[in-house]
Amino acid sequence: MISDKMKTKDERSPHRSLLKASGLTDEEIRRPLIGIAHLQNDIVPGHINLDKIMEAVKAGVYMAGGTPLAFGGIAVCDGIAMGHEGMKYSLVSREVIADSCEIMAKAHALDGMVFIPACDKTVPGMLMAAARLNIPSIFVCGGAMLSLNRKGKALDLNSCFEAVGSVKAGMMEQGEMLEIEDCACPTCGSCSGMFTANSMNCLTEALGMALHGNGTIPAVYSARIRLAKETGMKIMELVEKDIKPLDIMTKAAFDNALKVDMAIGCSTNSMLHLPAIARECGIKLDLSVVNNISAGVPNLCHLAPSGHHHIQDLDAAGGVRALMKEIESLLDTSLMTVSGRTIKENLSGAKGADGTVIRSIKNPYSETGGLAALYGNLAQKGSIVKRAAVAPEMLVHKGKARVFDSEEEAIKAIYDGKIQDGDVVVIRYEGPKAGPGMREMLGPTSAIAGMGMDKTVALITDGRFSGATRGAAIGHVSPEAADGGVIGLVKEGDIISIDIPGGKLDLLVDENELKKRAFGEFKPRVTKGYLSRYARTVGSASEGAVLT
């Protein structure tokens, strides 16, 4: 065991003494030491129940003969951080989470790890740590929030953001907005649509790093507690068999995850996180793979924001396993998973599509996947859009650029009624380096949708959009403006051409004219603290915005 190097032989008596000071008995010290990284706190709704998940995991570890040792970490709620300086800290927290898990596991010679993430950047951060550590590891998240039905409509966090836009446009009374506010987030858990957190928790299951149900069992269901106990027991089997993350997260596993991503319609943020996780596994993955995989995988689900179904509906339809069963012929099913069995064995006996929440592969929403990468002179290294959430009439669009150098400038113009049908809103200097931190911009996109313009107005940014965003919202434009990207040369009134089926994003300005346009000197917005250090070392969004 790894832990033997710090707990056996006479010279380790001081180490054993300190473990005993933590309340461990000789028997507990002799057992495999299993780290439980949980991110429980009183701020993030998806994390307030993680103490219960952690206790259930502990019980499972004890039942299977191990010694659980829990430790905490940080987490950012993207919804609470949205629309102000706090959002600059969301993506950057991914690296801190990965680093802190690595530090705790290495410093204390742990034999195995159970990771308990829930929302937003905690999932990819912990997956990065698991790959980096490469000791037996398994994941169980806190579960999804429920969606309640109000006046015939299933609500979620996005309902609140869009209600703000409707109030601003005079289309809704404030009292109705407050009623939605009281109902949209009714339980603990990660927000109830196929937003970033739930996307990544489903993809953790697809990668083979979590047991069936991890991505979809709601946070308040007792099945979530049972799953946590089973996860605690399973880590002991992984330790005994020495099955490690890099045995599971292979190139073929990432291909499988991308196919599930396309079929289920995950957040565009998955194409920031999967490349970052793959990099820790020694695998190159970037935006260039999206369209190739999308071309061969139909989109079978329209969960919010693409449709009215939510995670609880996907769970009732059989969850990720049912989705994978439906596209089994497209997957490499020979791969090992944390269940100790192959994907083929895991899918044995599983039911496929229910025909409603998960459509049949013979009757998809579209023949291509839920995401699309766009290239052109405006995005030479690529950009990303959640194709499944774009209205058909906006798949191909040309419009006048309305240019803003920050999210705040753009949303003020939207609320002031200065954006017209046909416009293309360009928000730049919000990339990983310039932001810094590549803020999500659910505020502008929801304002557009709430005002009823999501089928007439497009948004383009070198920043990113929330998984809750719907409409022709194109993010991750690379290179970003701060790195000399053409997005920094766009002028008010320029014509921008969007062709999502064709994978094109172009600024219709003569190349000679572009050469005449000079970049202004980029001055960092933050000059001290963690954000300043992050901005100096972060790479392109097209490759996962990882630190170099």
Coordinates of C-alpha atoms in Angstrom, one line a residue:
M1 CA 0.0 0.0 0.0
I2 CA 1.1 3.6 -0.7
S3 CA 0.4 4.5 2.9
D4 CA 2.9 1.9 4.2
K5 CA 5.7 4.3 3.5
M6 CA 4.4 6.7 6.2
K7 CA 2.9 4.3 8.7
T8 CA 5.1 1.1 9.0
K9 CA 8.4 0.3 10.7
D10 CA 9.8 1.8 13.8
E11 CA 10.9 5.1 12.3
R12 CA 7.3 5.9 11.5
S13 CA 6.3 5.9 15.1
P14 CA 5.9 9.7 15.1
H15 CA 3.6 9.5 12.1
R16 CA 1.4 6.8 13.8
S17 CA 1.3 8.9 16.9
L18 CA -0.1 11.8 14.9
L19 CA -2.7 9.6 13.2
K20 CA -3.7 8.4 16.7
A21 CA -4.1 12.0 17.7
S22 CA -6.7 12.2 15.0
G23 CA -8.6 9.4 16.8
L24 CA -7.4 6.4 14.6
T25 CA -6.9 3.1 16.2
D26 CA -4.0 0.7 15.4
E27 CA -6.5 -1.4 13.3
E28 CA -7.7 1.7 11.3
I29 CA -4.1 2.7 10.7
R30 CA -3.2 -0.8 9.3
R31 CA -6.1 -0.6 6.8
P32 CA -5.9 1.2 3.4
L33 CA -6.2 4.9 3.9
I34 CA -8.9 6.3 1.6
G35 CA -9.1 10.1 1.1
I36 CA -12.6 11.6 0.7
A37 CA -12.4 14.9 -1.0
H38 CA -15.7 16.7 -0.4
L39 CA -16.6 20.3 -1.0
Q40 CA -19.4 20.9 1.4
N41 CA -20.2 24.5 2.3
D42 CA -23.1 26.7 3.3
I43 CA -23.0 28.9 0.1
V44 CA -23.4 26.7 -2.9
P45 CA -26.9 25.0 -3.2
G46 CA -25.4 22.0 -4.8
H47 CA -23.0 21.5 -2.0
I48 CA -25.0 22.0 1.2
N49 CA -25.9 18.3 1.2
L50 CA -22.4 17.0 0.6
D51 CA -21.8 16.2 4.3
K52 CA -24.5 13.6 4.0
I53 CA -22.9 12.1 0.9
M54 CA -19.5 12.1 2.6
E55 CA -20.9 10.3 5.6
A56 CA -22.5 7.7 3.4
V57 CA -19.2 7.2 1.5
K58 CA -17.4 6.8 4.8
A59 CA -19.9 4.1 5.8
G60 CA -19.2 2.3 2.6
V61 CA -15.4 2.5 3.0
Y62 CA -15.7 1.1 6.6
M63 CA -18.0 -1.7 5.5
A64 CA -15.5 -2.8 2.9
G65 CA -12.5 -2.7 5.3
G66 CA -10.9 0.7 4.7
T67 CA -10.2 3.8 6.7
P68 CA -11.9 6.9 5.4
L69 CA -10.2 10.3 5.9
A70 CA -12.2 13.2 4.7
F71 CA -11.0 16.7 3.8
G72 CA -12.8 19.7 2.3
G73 CA -12.1 22.3 -0.4
I74 CA -13.5 25.3 -2.2
A75 CA -16.4 25.6 -4.6
V76 CA -17.9 28.5 -6.5
C77 CA -21.6 28.8 -7.4
D78 CA -21.7 30.1 -10.9
G79 CA -25.2 31.4 -10.5
I80 CA -24.4 33.4 -7.4
A81 CA -21.1 34.6 -9.0
M82 CA -22.9 35.6 -12.2
G83 CA -22.9 39.2 -13.4
H84 CA -20.3 40.7 -11.1
E85 CA -16.6 40.4 -10.3
G86 CA -17.2 37.0 -8.6
M87 CA -17.6 35.3 -12.0
K88 CA -13.9 36.0 -12.7
Y89 CA -13.2 33.4 -10.0
S90 CA -15.3 30.5 -11.3
L91 CA -13.2 29.0 -14.1
V92 CA -9.9 29.8 -12.2
S93 CA -11.2 27.8 -9.2
R94 CA -10.8 24.6 -11.3
E95 CA -7.0 24.8 -11.1
V96 CA -7.1 25.5 -7.3
I97 CA -9.4 22.5 -6.7
A98 CA -7.1 20.2 -8.8
D99 CA -4.0 21.5 -7.0
S100 CA -5.5 21.2 -3.5
C101 CA -6.7 17.6 -4.0
E102 CA -3.2 16.7 -5.4
I103 CA -1.5 18.3 -2.4
M104 CA -3.7 16.5 0.2
A105 CA -3.4 13.0 -1.4
K106 CA 0.4 13.2 -2.0
A107 CA 1.2 14.8 1.3
H108 CA -0.6 12.1 3.3
A109 CA 0.3 9.1 1.2
L110 CA -3.3 8.1 0.6
D111 CA -4.0 4.7 -1.0
G112 CA -7.2 5.7 -2.8
M113 CA -9.5 8.6 -3.4
V114 CA -13.3 9.2 -3.4
F115 CA -14.1 12.5 -5.0
I116 CA -17.4 14.2 -4.1
P117 CA -18.0 17.2 -6.4
A118 CA -21.3 18.8 -7.4
C119 CA -21.4 22.1 -9.2
D120 CA -19.6 23.8 -12.0
K121 CA -15.8 23.6 -11.9
T122 CA -15.5 21.1 -9.0
V123 CA -16.1 18.2 -11.3
P124 CA -13.4 18.9 -13.9
G125 CA -11.0 20.1 -11.2
M126 CA -11.3 16.8 -9.4
L127 CA -11.1 14.8 -12.6
M128 CA -7.9 16.6 -13.4
A129 CA -6.6 15.8 -9.9
A130 CA -7.6 12.1 -10.3
A131 CA -5.6 11.8 -13.5
R132 CA -2.6 13.6 -12.1
L133 CA -2.5 11.5 -8.9
N134 CA -3.3 8.2 -10.8
I135 CA -4.1 6.3 -7.6
P136 CA -7.4 4.2 -7.4
S137 CA -10.2 6.8 -7.6
I138 CA -13.9 7.0 -8.0
F139 CA -16.5 9.8 -8.1
V140 CA -20.0 10.4 -6.6
C141 CA -21.5 13.8 -6.9
G142 CA -24.1 15.5 -4.7
G143 CA -26.9 15.1 -7.3
A144 CA -29.2 17.4 -9.3
M145 CA -31.8 19.9 -8.0
L146 CA -35.4 19.1 -8.7
S147 CA -37.5 21.2 -11.1
L148 CA -41.0 22.2 -10.0
N149 CA -44.0 22.8 -12.3
R150 CA -45.6 26.2 -12.1
K151 CA -48.6 27.1 -14.3
G152 CA -47.8 24.3 -16.7
K153 CA -44.1 25.1 -17.0
A154 CA -41.1 23.3 -15.5
L155 CA -38.9 25.9 -13.8
D156 CA -35.1 26.1 -13.3
L157 CA -32.5 28.8 -12.5
N158 CA -32.7 30.0 -16.1
S159 CA -36.3 30.9 -15.6
C160 CA -35.2 33.6 -13.1
F161 CA -32.6 35.1 -15.5
E162 CA -35.1 35.2 -18.3
A163 CA -37.7 36.7 -16.1
V164 CA -35.4 39.6 -15.4
G165 CA -35.2 40.3 -19.1
S166 CA -39.0 40.1 -19.4
V167 CA -39.5 42.6 -16.6
K168 CA -37.0 45.0 -18.2
A169 CA -38.8 44.7 -21.5
G170 CA -42.2 45.3 -19.8
M171 CA -43.4 41.9 -20.7
M172 CA -43.8 40.6 -17.1
E173 CA -44.8 42.2 -13.8
Q174 CA -42.3 42.2 -11.0
G175 CA -44.6 40.2 -8.8
E176 CA -44.6 37.3 -11.2
M177 CA -40.8 37.4 -11.4
L178 CA -40.7 37.2 -7.6
E179 CA -43.0 34.2 -7.7
I180 CA -40.7 32.5 -10.1
E181 CA -37.8 33.4 -7.9
D182 CA -39.4 31.5 -5.0
C183 CA -40.0 28.4 -7.1
A184 CA -37.2 28.0 -9.6
C185 CA -34.6 26.5 -7.2
P186 CA -36.7 24.4 -4.8
T187 CA -34.2 22.0 -3.4
C188 CA -30.5 21.5 -2.8
G189 CA -28.5 20.1 -5.7
S190 CA -26.9 21.3 -8.9
C191 CA -29.3 23.4 -11.0
S192 CA -31.8 21.1 -12.7
G193 CA -31.1 21.5 -16.4
M194 CA -28.4 20.1 -18.6
F195 CA -26.2 22.9 -17.5
T196 CA -22.4 22.7 -16.8
A197 CA -22.5 20.8 -13.5
N198 CA -24.9 18.2 -14.6
S199 CA -23.2 17.9 -18.0
M200 CA -19.9 17.1 -16.3
N201 CA -21.4 14.7 -13.8
C202 CA -23.1 12.8 -16.7
L203 CA -19.8 12.8 -18.6
T204 CA -17.9 11.5 -15.5
E205 CA -20.2 8.5 -15.7
A206 CA -19.6 8.2 -19.5
L207 CA -15.8 8.4 -19.0
G208 CA -16.1 5.4 -16.7
M209 CA -15.1 7.2 -13.5
A210 CA -18.5 6.9 -11.6
L211 CA -21.2 4.3 -11.0
H212 CA -24.5 4.3 -12.8
G213 CA -26.8 7.0 -11.6
N214 CA -24.1 9.5 -10.6
G215 CA -25.1 12.0 -13.3
T216 CA -28.9 11.9 -12.8
I217 CA -30.1 10.7 -9.4
P218 CA -31.6 13.9 -7.8
A219 CA -29.9 15.2 -4.7
V220 CA -32.9 14.7 -2.4
Y221 CA -33.5 11.0 -3.4
S222 CA -32.4 8.4 -0.9
A223 CA -31.0 6.5 -3.9
R224 CA -28.2 9.1 -3.9
I225 CA -27.2 8.1 -0.3
R226 CA -27.3 4.4 -1.3
L227 CA -25.1 5.3 -4.4
A228 CA -22.6 7.0 -2.1
K229 CA -22.4 3.9 0.1
E230 CA -21.9 1.7 -2.9
T231 CA -19.2 4.1 -4.1
G232 CA -17.4 3.9 -0.7
M233 CA -17.4 0.1 -1.0
K234 CA -16.3 0.1 -4.6
I235 CA -13.1 2.1 -3.9
M236 CA -11.8 -0.7 -1.8
E237 CA -12.2 -3.1 -4.8
L238 CA -10.4 -0.6 -7.0
V239 CA -7.5 -0.4 -4.5
E240 CA -7.4 -4.2 -4.2
K241 CA -7.3 -4.7 -8.0
D242 CA -5.1 -1.6 -8.5
I243 CA -7.4 -0.1 -11.1
K244 CA -6.3 3.5 -11.6
P245 CA -7.7 6.5 -13.5
L246 CA -5.3 6.3 -16.4
D247 CA -6.4 2.7 -16.9
I248 CA -9.9 4.1 -17.4
M249 CA -9.5 7.6 -18.9
T250 CA -7.9 6.5 -22.2
K251 CA -8.2 8.2 -25.6
A252 CA -11.1 5.8 -26.4
A253 CA -12.9 6.8 -23.2
F254 CA -12.7 10.5 -24.1
D255 CA -14.1 9.6 -27.5
N256 CA -17.0 7.8 -25.8
A257 CA -17.6 10.8 -23.5
L258 CA -17.7 13.2 -26.5
K259 CA -20.2 10.9 -28.2
V260 CA -22.4 10.9 -25.1
D261 CA -21.9 14.7 -25.0
M262 CA -23.2 15.1 -28.5
A263 CA -26.1 12.7 -28.0
I264 CA -27.3 14.2 -24.7
G265 CA -26.7 17.9 -25.6
C266 CA -24.2 19.0 -22.9
S267 CA -23.0 22.5 -22.0
T268 CA -20.5 24.2 -24.3
N269 CA -18.3 24.3 -21.1
S270 CA -17.6 20.6 -21.6
M271 CA -15.3 21.7 -24.4
L272 CA -13.2 23.7 -21.9
H273 CA -13.1 20.9 -19.4
L274 CA -12.7 17.7 -21.4
P275 CA -9.5 19.0 -23.1
A276 CA -8.1 20.1 -19.7
I277 CA -8.8 16.7 -18.2
A278 CA -7.4 14.9 -21.2
R279 CA -4.2 16.9 -21.0
E280 CA -3.7 15.6 -17.4
C281 CA -4.0 12.1 -19.0
G282 CA -1.4 12.8 -21.6
I283 CA -4.0 13.0 -24.3
K284 CA -4.4 15.9 -26.8
L285 CA -8.0 17.0 -27.3
D286 CA -9.2 20.3 -28.6
L287 CA -12.0 21.9 -30.5
S288 CA -11.0 20.4 -33.8
V289 CA -12.5 17.0 -32.8
V290 CA -16.0 18.3 -32.1
N291 CA -17.4 18.4 -35.7
N292 CA -15.9 15.1 -36.7
I293 CA -17.6 13.3 -33.7
S294 CA -20.8 15.4 -34.0
A295 CA -21.2 14.3 -37.6
G296 CA -21.5 10.7 -36.6
V297 CA -23.6 11.0 -33.4
P298 CA -27.3 12.1 -33.5
N299 CA -28.7 14.4 -30.8
L300 CA -31.3 12.4 -28.8
C301 CA -32.1 14.7 -25.9
H302 CA -33.5 18.2 -25.5
L303 CA -33.0 18.9 -21.8
A304 CA -33.3 22.5 -20.5
P305 CA -32.2 24.9 -21.9
S306 CA -32.7 23.1 -25.2
G307 CA -36.1 21.8 -24.2
H308 CA -38.5 21.4 -21.3
H309 CA -37.1 18.1 -19.8
H310 CA -34.9 18.2 -16.7
I311 CA -32.4 15.9 -15.0
Q312 CA -35.1 14.2 -13.0
D313 CA -36.8 13.2 -16.3
L314 CA -33.6 11.8 -17.7
D315 CA -33.1 9.8 -14.5
A316 CA -36.6 8.4 -14.7
A317 CA -35.9 7.5 -18.4
G318 CA -32.9 5.3 -17.3
G319 CA -30.2 8.0 -17.0
V320 CA -26.9 8.0 -18.8
R321 CA -26.9 4.2 -19.0
A322 CA -30.1 4.2 -21.1
L323 CA -28.6 6.9 -23.4
M324 CA -25.4 4.9 -23.8
K325 CA -27.4 1.7 -24.5
E326 CA -29.2 3.6 -27.3
I327 CA -25.9 4.6 -28.9
E328 CA -24.1 1.4 -27.9
S329 CA -23.2 0.6 -31.5
L330 CA -21.2 3.9 -31.7
L331 CA -19.2 3.4 -28.5
D332 CA -16.1 1.4 -27.6
T333 CA -17.7 -0.9 -25.1
S334 CA -14.6 -2.9 -24.3
L335 CA -13.3 -0.2 -21.9
M336 CA -12.8 -0.7 -18.2
T337 CA -14.8 1.4 -15.7
V338 CA -14.8 2.0 -11.9
S339 CA -17.5 -0.7 -11.5
G340 CA -14.7 -3.2 -12.2
R341 CA -16.5 -4.2 -15.3
T342 CA -16.4 -3.1 -18.9
I343 CA -19.0 -0.7 -20.5
K344 CA -20.4 -3.7 -22.4
E345 CA -21.0 -5.6 -19.1
N346 CA -22.4 -2.4 -17.5
L347 CA -24.9 -2.0 -20.3
S348 CA -26.0 -5.7 -20.3
G349 CA -29.7 -5.8 -19.6
A350 CA -30.1 -2.0 -19.7
K351 CA -33.1 -0.5 -21.5
G352 CA -32.5 2.1 -24.3
A353 CA -34.5 5.1 -25.3
D354 CA -37.9 5.7 -23.8
G355 CA -38.9 7.6 -27.0
T356 CA -39.7 10.8 -25.1
V357 CA -36.9 12.1 -22.9
I358 CA -34.4 10.0 -24.8
R359 CA -35.3 9.7 -28.5
S360 CA -34.6 6.6 -30.5
I361 CA -31.4 6.7 -32.6
K362 CA -33.8 6.2 -35.5
N363 CA -35.8 9.3 -34.6
P364 CA -33.3 11.9 -33.4
Y365 CA -33.8 15.6 -32.9
S366 CA -31.0 16.0 -35.4
E367 CA -28.6 13.7 -37.3
T368 CA -25.7 15.6 -35.8
G369 CA -24.6 16.2 -32.2
G370 CA -25.6 18.9 -29.7
L371 CA -22.4 21.0 -30.0
A372 CA -20.7 22.5 -33.0
A373 CA -17.3 24.1 -33.5
L374 CA -17.1 27.1 -35.8
Y375 CA -14.0 28.4 -37.6
G376 CA -13.3 31.3 -39.9
N377 CA -11.4 34.6 -39.9
L378 CA -13.2 35.6 -36.7
A379 CA -12.2 32.4 -34.9
Q380 CA -9.1 31.0 -36.5
K381 CA -8.5 28.6 -33.6
G382 CA -12.2 27.9 -33.2
S383 CA -15.3 28.7 -31.2
I384 CA -18.2 26.7 -29.8
V385 CA -22.0 26.8 -29.8
K386 CA -24.7 24.6 -28.3
R387 CA -26.3 23.8 -31.6
A388 CA -29.2 21.9 -29.9
A389 CA -30.3 25.1 -28.2
V390 CA -30.3 27.3 -31.3
A391 CA -33.6 28.1 -33.1
P392 CA -33.7 26.7 -36.7
E393 CA -34.0 30.2 -38.1
M394 CA -30.7 31.3 -36.4
L395 CA -28.5 28.4 -37.6
V396 CA -27.5 30.6 -40.5
H397 CA -27.5 34.4 -39.9
K398 CA -25.9 37.6 -41.0
G399 CA -26.1 40.8 -39.0
K400 CA -24.5 44.0 -37.9
A401 CA -22.0 43.9 -35.1
R402 CA -22.8 45.7 -31.9
V403 CA -19.4 45.8 -30.2
F404 CA -18.8 45.9 -26.4
D405 CA -15.5 45.5 -24.5
S406 CA -17.1 44.0 -21.4
E407 CA -20.2 42.1 -20.2
E408 CA -21.4 45.1 -18.2
E409 CA -21.4 47.4 -21.3
A410 CA -23.3 44.8 -23.3
I411 CA -26.0 44.0 -20.7
K412 CA -26.7 47.8 -20.2
A413 CA -27.3 48.2 -23.9
I414 CA -29.6 45.2 -23.9
Y415 CA -31.6 46.4 -21.0
D416 CA -31.7 50.0 -22.4
G417 CA -33.4 48.6 -25.6
K418 CA -30.5 49.4 -27.9
I419 CA -30.2 46.0 -29.4
Q420 CA -32.4 45.4 -32.5
D421 CA -33.6 42.3 -34.3
G422 CA -30.9 41.0 -36.6
D423 CA -27.9 42.4 -34.5
V424 CA -24.9 40.3 -33.6
V425 CA -23.7 41.3 -30.1
V426 CA -20.0 41.0 -29.8
I427 CA -18.5 40.9 -26.3
R428 CA -14.7 40.8 -26.2
Y429 CA -11.9 41.1 -23.7
E430 CA -13.7 38.5 -21.6
G431 CA -11.4 35.6 -22.5
P432 CA -9.2 33.6 -20.1
K433 CA -6.4 36.2 -20.1
A434 CA -8.3 39.5 -20.6
G435 CA -11.2 38.8 -18.3
P436 CA -9.3 37.5 -16.5
G437 CA -11.0 34.2 -15.9
M438 CA -13.4 33.9 -18.9
R439 CA -16.6 34.8 -17.3
E440 CA -19.9 33.0 -18.0
M441 CA -22.4 35.5 -19.4
L442 CA -25.9 34.1 -18.7
G443 CA -27.1 37.6 -17.9
P444 CA -26.9 39.0 -21.5
T445 CA -28.1 35.8 -23.2
S446 CA -31.0 35.5 -20.7
A447 CA -31.9 39.1 -21.2
I448 CA -32.0 38.6 -24.9
A449 CA -34.2 35.5 -24.5
G450 CA -36.4 37.1 -21.9
M451 CA -37.1 40.0 -24.3
G452 CA -38.1 37.5 -27.0
M453 CA -35.1 38.1 -29.2
D454 CA -33.3 34.7 -28.9
K455 CA -34.6 33.9 -32.4
T456 CA -33.4 37.1 -34.0
V457 CA -30.2 38.2 -32.2
A458 CA -26.9 36.4 -32.0
L459 CA -24.1 36.8 -29.3
I460 CA -20.4 36.2 -29.9
T461 CA -17.7 36.3 -27.3
D462 CA -14.1 35.3 -26.5
G463 CA -15.6 34.6 -23.0
R464 CA -18.0 31.8 -22.4
F465 CA -21.7 31.2 -21.8
S466 CA -23.5 29.3 -19.1
G467 CA -24.7 25.8 -19.7
A468 CA -28.1 27.4 -19.1
T469 CA -27.7 29.6 -22.2
R470 CA -30.0 29.1 -25.2
G471 CA -30.0 30.8 -28.6
A472 CA -27.2 31.6 -31.1
A473 CA -24.6 32.2 -28.4
I474 CA -21.1 31.5 -29.7
G475 CA -18.3 31.4 -27.1
H476 CA -14.7 30.5 -26.7
V477 CA -13.7 32.6 -29.8
S478 CA -10.0 32.0 -30.2
P479 CA -7.6 33.6 -30.3
E480 CA -9.1 36.0 -27.8
A481 CA -8.8 39.7 -28.3
A482 CA -6.0 40.0 -25.7
D483 CA -4.0 37.5 -27.8
G484 CA -4.4 39.4 -31.1
G485 CA -7.6 37.7 -32.2
V486 CA -9.6 39.3 -35.0
I487 CA -12.5 39.7 -32.6
G488 CA -10.5 42.6 -31.2
L489 CA -10.7 44.3 -34.7
V490 CA -14.4 44.2 -35.1
K491 CA -16.0 47.7 -35.5
E492 CA -19.6 48.8 -34.9
G493 CA -21.7 48.0 -37.9
D494 CA -19.4 45.4 -39.5
I495 CA -21.3 42.4 -40.9
I496 CA -20.7 39.1 -39.3
S497 CA -21.7 35.8 -41.0
I498 CA -22.7 32.8 -38.9
D499 CA -23.2 29.4 -40.5
I500 CA -23.6 26.7 -37.8
P501 CA -24.3 23.8 -40.1
G502 CA -21.3 24.8 -42.2
G503 CA -19.1 25.3 -39.1
K504 CA -18.2 28.9 -40.2
L505 CA -17.9 32.2 -38.3
D506 CA -16.6 35.1 -40.4
L507 CA -16.2 38.9 -40.2
L508 CA -17.1 40.1 -43.7
V509 CA -14.4 42.8 -43.8
D510 CA -11.7 42.9 -46.5
E511 CA -8.4 41.6 -45.4
N512 CA -6.6 44.7 -46.4
E513 CA -9.0 46.8 -44.3
L514 CA -8.3 44.5 -41.3
K515 CA -4.6 45.0 -41.7
K516 CA -5.1 48.7 -41.4
R517 CA -7.0 48.4 -38.1
A518 CA -4.6 48.6 -35.2
F519 CA -5.0 46.8 -31.9
G520 CA -5.0 49.1 -28.9
E521 CA -2.5 48.2 -26.2
F522 CA -4.0 45.6 -23.9
K523 CA -3.8 46.6 -20.3
P524 CA -4.5 43.9 -17.7
R525 CA -7.6 44.6 -15.7
V526 CA -6.2 42.9 -12.6
T527 CA -2.7 43.4 -11.5
K528 CA -2.5 41.6 -8.1
G529 CA -3.7 38.5 -6.4
Y530 CA -4.6 35.1 -7.8
L531 CA -6.3 36.5 -10.9
S532 CA -3.2 38.3 -11.9
R533 CA -1.1 35.2 -11.6
Y534 CA -3.7 33.2 -13.5
A535 CA -3.8 35.7 -16.4
R536 CA 0.0 35.5 -16.9
T537 CA 0.0 31.7 -17.3
V538 CA -3.4 30.7 -18.8
G539 CA -3.5 29.3 -22.3
S540 CA -6.1 29.4 -25.1
A541 CA -9.8 28.4 -24.6
S542 CA -9.4 26.3 -27.7
E543 CA -7.2 23.9 -25.7
G544 CA -9.1 24.0 -22.4
A545 CA -7.7 27.2 -20.9
V546 CA -5.1 25.3 -18.9
L547 CA -2.2 26.9 -17.0
T548 CA 1.1 26.7 -18.8

